[in-house]
Short mmCIF file of C-alpha atoms in Angstrom, two decimals:
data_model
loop_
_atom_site.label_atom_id
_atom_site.label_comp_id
_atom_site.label_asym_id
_atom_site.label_seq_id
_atom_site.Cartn_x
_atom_site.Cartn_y
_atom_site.Cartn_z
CA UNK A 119 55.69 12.28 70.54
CA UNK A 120 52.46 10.30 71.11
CA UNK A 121 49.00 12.04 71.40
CA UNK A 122 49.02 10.23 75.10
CA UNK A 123 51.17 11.76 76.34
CA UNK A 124 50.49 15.03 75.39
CA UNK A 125 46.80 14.67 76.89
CA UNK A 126 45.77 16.32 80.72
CA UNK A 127 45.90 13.32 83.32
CA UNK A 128 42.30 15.13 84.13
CA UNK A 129 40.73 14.46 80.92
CA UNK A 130 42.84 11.12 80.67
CA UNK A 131 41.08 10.08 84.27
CA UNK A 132 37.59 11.20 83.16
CA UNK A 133 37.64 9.03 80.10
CA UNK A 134 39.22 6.05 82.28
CA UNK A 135 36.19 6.14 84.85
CA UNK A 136 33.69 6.80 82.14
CA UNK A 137 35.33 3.42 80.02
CA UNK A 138 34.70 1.45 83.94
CA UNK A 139 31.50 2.90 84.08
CA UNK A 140 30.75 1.72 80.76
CA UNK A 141 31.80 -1.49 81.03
CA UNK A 142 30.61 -1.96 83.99
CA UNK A 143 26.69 -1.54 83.41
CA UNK A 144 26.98 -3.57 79.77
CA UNK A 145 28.51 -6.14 81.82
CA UNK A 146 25.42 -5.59 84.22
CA UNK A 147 22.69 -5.50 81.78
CA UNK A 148 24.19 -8.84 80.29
CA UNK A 149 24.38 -10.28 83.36
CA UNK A 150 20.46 -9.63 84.14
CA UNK A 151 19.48 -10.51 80.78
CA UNK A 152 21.38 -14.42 81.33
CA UNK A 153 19.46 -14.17 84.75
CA UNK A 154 16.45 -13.71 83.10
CA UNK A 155 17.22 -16.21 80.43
CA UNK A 156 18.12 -19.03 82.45
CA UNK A 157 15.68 -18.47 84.57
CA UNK A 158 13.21 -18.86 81.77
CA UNK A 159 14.72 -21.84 80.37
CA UNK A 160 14.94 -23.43 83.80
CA UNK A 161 10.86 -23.30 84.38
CA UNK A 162 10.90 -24.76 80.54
CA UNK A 163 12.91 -27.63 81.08
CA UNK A 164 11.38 -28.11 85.01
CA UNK A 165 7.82 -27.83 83.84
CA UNK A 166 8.35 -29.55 80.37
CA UNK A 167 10.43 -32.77 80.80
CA UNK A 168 7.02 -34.13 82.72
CA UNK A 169 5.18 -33.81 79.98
CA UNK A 170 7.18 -35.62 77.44
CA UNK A 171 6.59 -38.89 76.48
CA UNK A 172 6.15 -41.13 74.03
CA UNK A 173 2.28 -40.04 73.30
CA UNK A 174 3.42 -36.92 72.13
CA UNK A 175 5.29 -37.81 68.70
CA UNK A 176 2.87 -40.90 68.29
CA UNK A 177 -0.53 -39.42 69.04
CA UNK A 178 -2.31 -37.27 66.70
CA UNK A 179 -3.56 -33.59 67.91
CA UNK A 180 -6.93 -33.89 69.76
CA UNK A 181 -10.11 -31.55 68.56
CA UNK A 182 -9.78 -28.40 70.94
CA UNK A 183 -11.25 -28.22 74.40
CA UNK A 184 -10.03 -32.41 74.74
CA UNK A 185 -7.23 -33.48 77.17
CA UNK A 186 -3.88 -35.23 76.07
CA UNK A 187 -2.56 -35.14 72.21
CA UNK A 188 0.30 -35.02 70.51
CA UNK A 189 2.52 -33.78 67.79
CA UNK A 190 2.50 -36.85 65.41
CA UNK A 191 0.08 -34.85 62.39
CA UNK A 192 2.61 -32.07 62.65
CA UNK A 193 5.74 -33.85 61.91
CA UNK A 194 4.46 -36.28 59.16
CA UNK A 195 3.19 -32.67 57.71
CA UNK A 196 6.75 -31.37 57.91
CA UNK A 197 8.22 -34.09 56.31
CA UNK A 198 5.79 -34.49 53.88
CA UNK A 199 6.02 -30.86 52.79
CA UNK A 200 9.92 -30.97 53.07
CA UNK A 201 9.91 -34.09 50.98
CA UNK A 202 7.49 -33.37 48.24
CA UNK A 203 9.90 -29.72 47.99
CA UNK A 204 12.62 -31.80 47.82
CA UNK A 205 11.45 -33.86 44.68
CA UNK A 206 10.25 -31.12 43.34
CA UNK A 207 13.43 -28.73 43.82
CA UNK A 208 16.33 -30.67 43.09
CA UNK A 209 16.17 -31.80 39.96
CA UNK A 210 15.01 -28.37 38.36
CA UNK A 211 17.78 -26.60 40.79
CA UNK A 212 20.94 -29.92 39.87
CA UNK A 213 19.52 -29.51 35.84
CA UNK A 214 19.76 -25.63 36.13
CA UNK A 215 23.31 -25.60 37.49
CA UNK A 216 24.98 -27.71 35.29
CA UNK A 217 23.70 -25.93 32.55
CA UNK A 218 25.44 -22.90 33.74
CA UNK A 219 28.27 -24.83 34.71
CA UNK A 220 28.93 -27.01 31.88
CA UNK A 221 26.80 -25.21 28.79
CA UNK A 222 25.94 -21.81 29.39
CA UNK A 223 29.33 -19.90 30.14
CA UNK A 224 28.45 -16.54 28.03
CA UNK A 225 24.86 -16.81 26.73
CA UNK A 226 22.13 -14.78 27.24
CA UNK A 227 19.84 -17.55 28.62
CA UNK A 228 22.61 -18.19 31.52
CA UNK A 229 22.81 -14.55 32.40
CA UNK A 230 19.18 -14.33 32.98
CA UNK A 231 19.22 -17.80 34.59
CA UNK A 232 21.94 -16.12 36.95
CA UNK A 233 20.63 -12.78 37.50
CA UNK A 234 16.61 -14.37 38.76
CA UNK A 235 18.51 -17.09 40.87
CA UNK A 236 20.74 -13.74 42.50
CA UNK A 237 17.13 -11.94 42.70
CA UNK A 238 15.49 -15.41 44.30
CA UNK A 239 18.16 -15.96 46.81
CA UNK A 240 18.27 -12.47 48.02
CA UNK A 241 14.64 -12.39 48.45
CA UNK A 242 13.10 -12.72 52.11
CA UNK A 243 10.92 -16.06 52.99
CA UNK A 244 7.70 -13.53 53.88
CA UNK A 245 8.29 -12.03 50.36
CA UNK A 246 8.54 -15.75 48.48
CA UNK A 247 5.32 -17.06 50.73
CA UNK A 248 3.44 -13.27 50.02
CA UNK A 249 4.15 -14.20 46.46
CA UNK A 250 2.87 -18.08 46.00
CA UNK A 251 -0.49 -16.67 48.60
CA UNK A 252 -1.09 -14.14 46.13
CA UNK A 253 -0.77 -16.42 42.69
CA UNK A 254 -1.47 -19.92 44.38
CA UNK A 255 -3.91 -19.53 47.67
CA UNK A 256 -5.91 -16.80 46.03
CA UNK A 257 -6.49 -18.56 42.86
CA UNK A 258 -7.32 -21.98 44.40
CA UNK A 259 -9.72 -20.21 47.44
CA UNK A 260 -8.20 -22.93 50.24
CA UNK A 261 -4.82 -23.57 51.85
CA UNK A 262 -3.14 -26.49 51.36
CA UNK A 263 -0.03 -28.58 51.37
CA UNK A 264 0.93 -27.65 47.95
CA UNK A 265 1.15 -24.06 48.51
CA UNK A 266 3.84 -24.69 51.28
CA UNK A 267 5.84 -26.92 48.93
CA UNK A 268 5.63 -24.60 46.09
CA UNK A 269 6.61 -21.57 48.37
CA UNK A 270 9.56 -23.80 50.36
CA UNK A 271 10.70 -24.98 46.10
CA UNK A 272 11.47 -21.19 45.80
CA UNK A 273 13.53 -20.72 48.45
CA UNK A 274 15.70 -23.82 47.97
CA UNK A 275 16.09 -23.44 43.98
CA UNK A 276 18.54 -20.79 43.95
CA UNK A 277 20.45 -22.49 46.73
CA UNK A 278 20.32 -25.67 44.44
CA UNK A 279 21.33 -23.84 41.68
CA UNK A 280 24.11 -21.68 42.99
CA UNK A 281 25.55 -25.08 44.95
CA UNK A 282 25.66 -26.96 41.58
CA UNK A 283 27.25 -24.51 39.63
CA UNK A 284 29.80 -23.96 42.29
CA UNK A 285 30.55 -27.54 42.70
CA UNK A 286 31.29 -28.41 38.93
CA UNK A 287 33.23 -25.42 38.78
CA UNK A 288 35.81 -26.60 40.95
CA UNK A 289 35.96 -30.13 38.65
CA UNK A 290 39.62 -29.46 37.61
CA UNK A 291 40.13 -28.85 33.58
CA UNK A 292 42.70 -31.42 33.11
CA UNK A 293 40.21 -33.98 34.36
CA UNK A 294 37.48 -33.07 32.47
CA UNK A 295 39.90 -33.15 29.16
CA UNK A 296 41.10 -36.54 29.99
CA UNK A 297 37.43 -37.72 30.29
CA UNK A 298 37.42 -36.01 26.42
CA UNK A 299 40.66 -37.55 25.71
CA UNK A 300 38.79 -41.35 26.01
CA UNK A 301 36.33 -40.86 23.90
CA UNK A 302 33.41 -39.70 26.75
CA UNK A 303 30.45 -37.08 25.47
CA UNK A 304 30.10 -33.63 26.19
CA UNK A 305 26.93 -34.50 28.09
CA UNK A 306 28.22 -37.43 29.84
CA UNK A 307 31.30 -34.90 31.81
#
């Protein structure tokens, strides 16, 4: 016999109403918070489109208290910082993985290499940029570009790393013996 139907059509009824009820003011409150949210990004959009142009990704921001501006500083900053932790994260990050891909299987060097790239990944962005302020910023006595490269090279090393590794794993064996089988290097699979 099912627990159903051994239940009182009271209590059963209670629990149904209390299940609409329920549902009913969740489906309220996520009703008012779309209102709200549309409503928000409506003004955005409405009050926003009119002021882009142009001017604003060309046009360099304007000393405070001055009209007009734009974002043009900001984004060659972004991409400078991205690039320069680019070149300056891939190559330790491609070098690092194919080491533990290709030469360090068991040794003691890959197991640290593996456990501080578990430790780096895991780690939150506030803690990485806490950590280059404290040993970078401090040290020099002035923000800079540097700084932001350095801290955004930490986060994307382990990723490197990790992605590398992962990726040569999945080389099949038999392909990498046939590369053996003509002759090729170690170094050079």
């Amino acid at each position: 016999m099912s627990g159903l139907s051994n239940l009182n059509p009271a209590i059963f009824a209670k629990r149904k109403r209390a299940n609409k009820l329920g549902l009913l003011l969740s489906t309220g409150a996520m009703v008012l918070g779309m209102v709200f949210l549309l409503w928000i990004l409506t003004i955005l959009f409405i009050k926003g489109f009119s002021s882009i142009s142009l001017d604003v990704f060309t046009h360099s921001t304007p000393a405070p208290g001055s009209e007009g501006g734009g974002l043009a500083n900001a984004i060659v900053g972004s991409l400078m910082i991205v690039g320069s932790c680019t070149l300056l994260s891939t190559p330790i990050g491609v070098l690092a993985g194919l080491y533990l891909s290709e030469y360090g299987d068991r040794s003691k060097v890959a197991s640290i290499t593996r456990f501080v790239t578990d430790i780096m990944l895991s780690a939150p962005s506030i803690v990485i940029g806490l950590f280059v302020y404290a040993i970078v910023v401090a040290q020099v006595r002035h923000f800079s570009g540097w700084a932001g490269t350095i801290a955004l090279a930490l986060i994307a090393i382990p990723v490197v790393v990790r992605t590398t590794e992962n990726m040569l794993r999945l080389v099949p064996g038999s392909l990498r013996e046939a590369a053996y089988a003509l002759g090729t290097p170690k170094w050079k699979v």
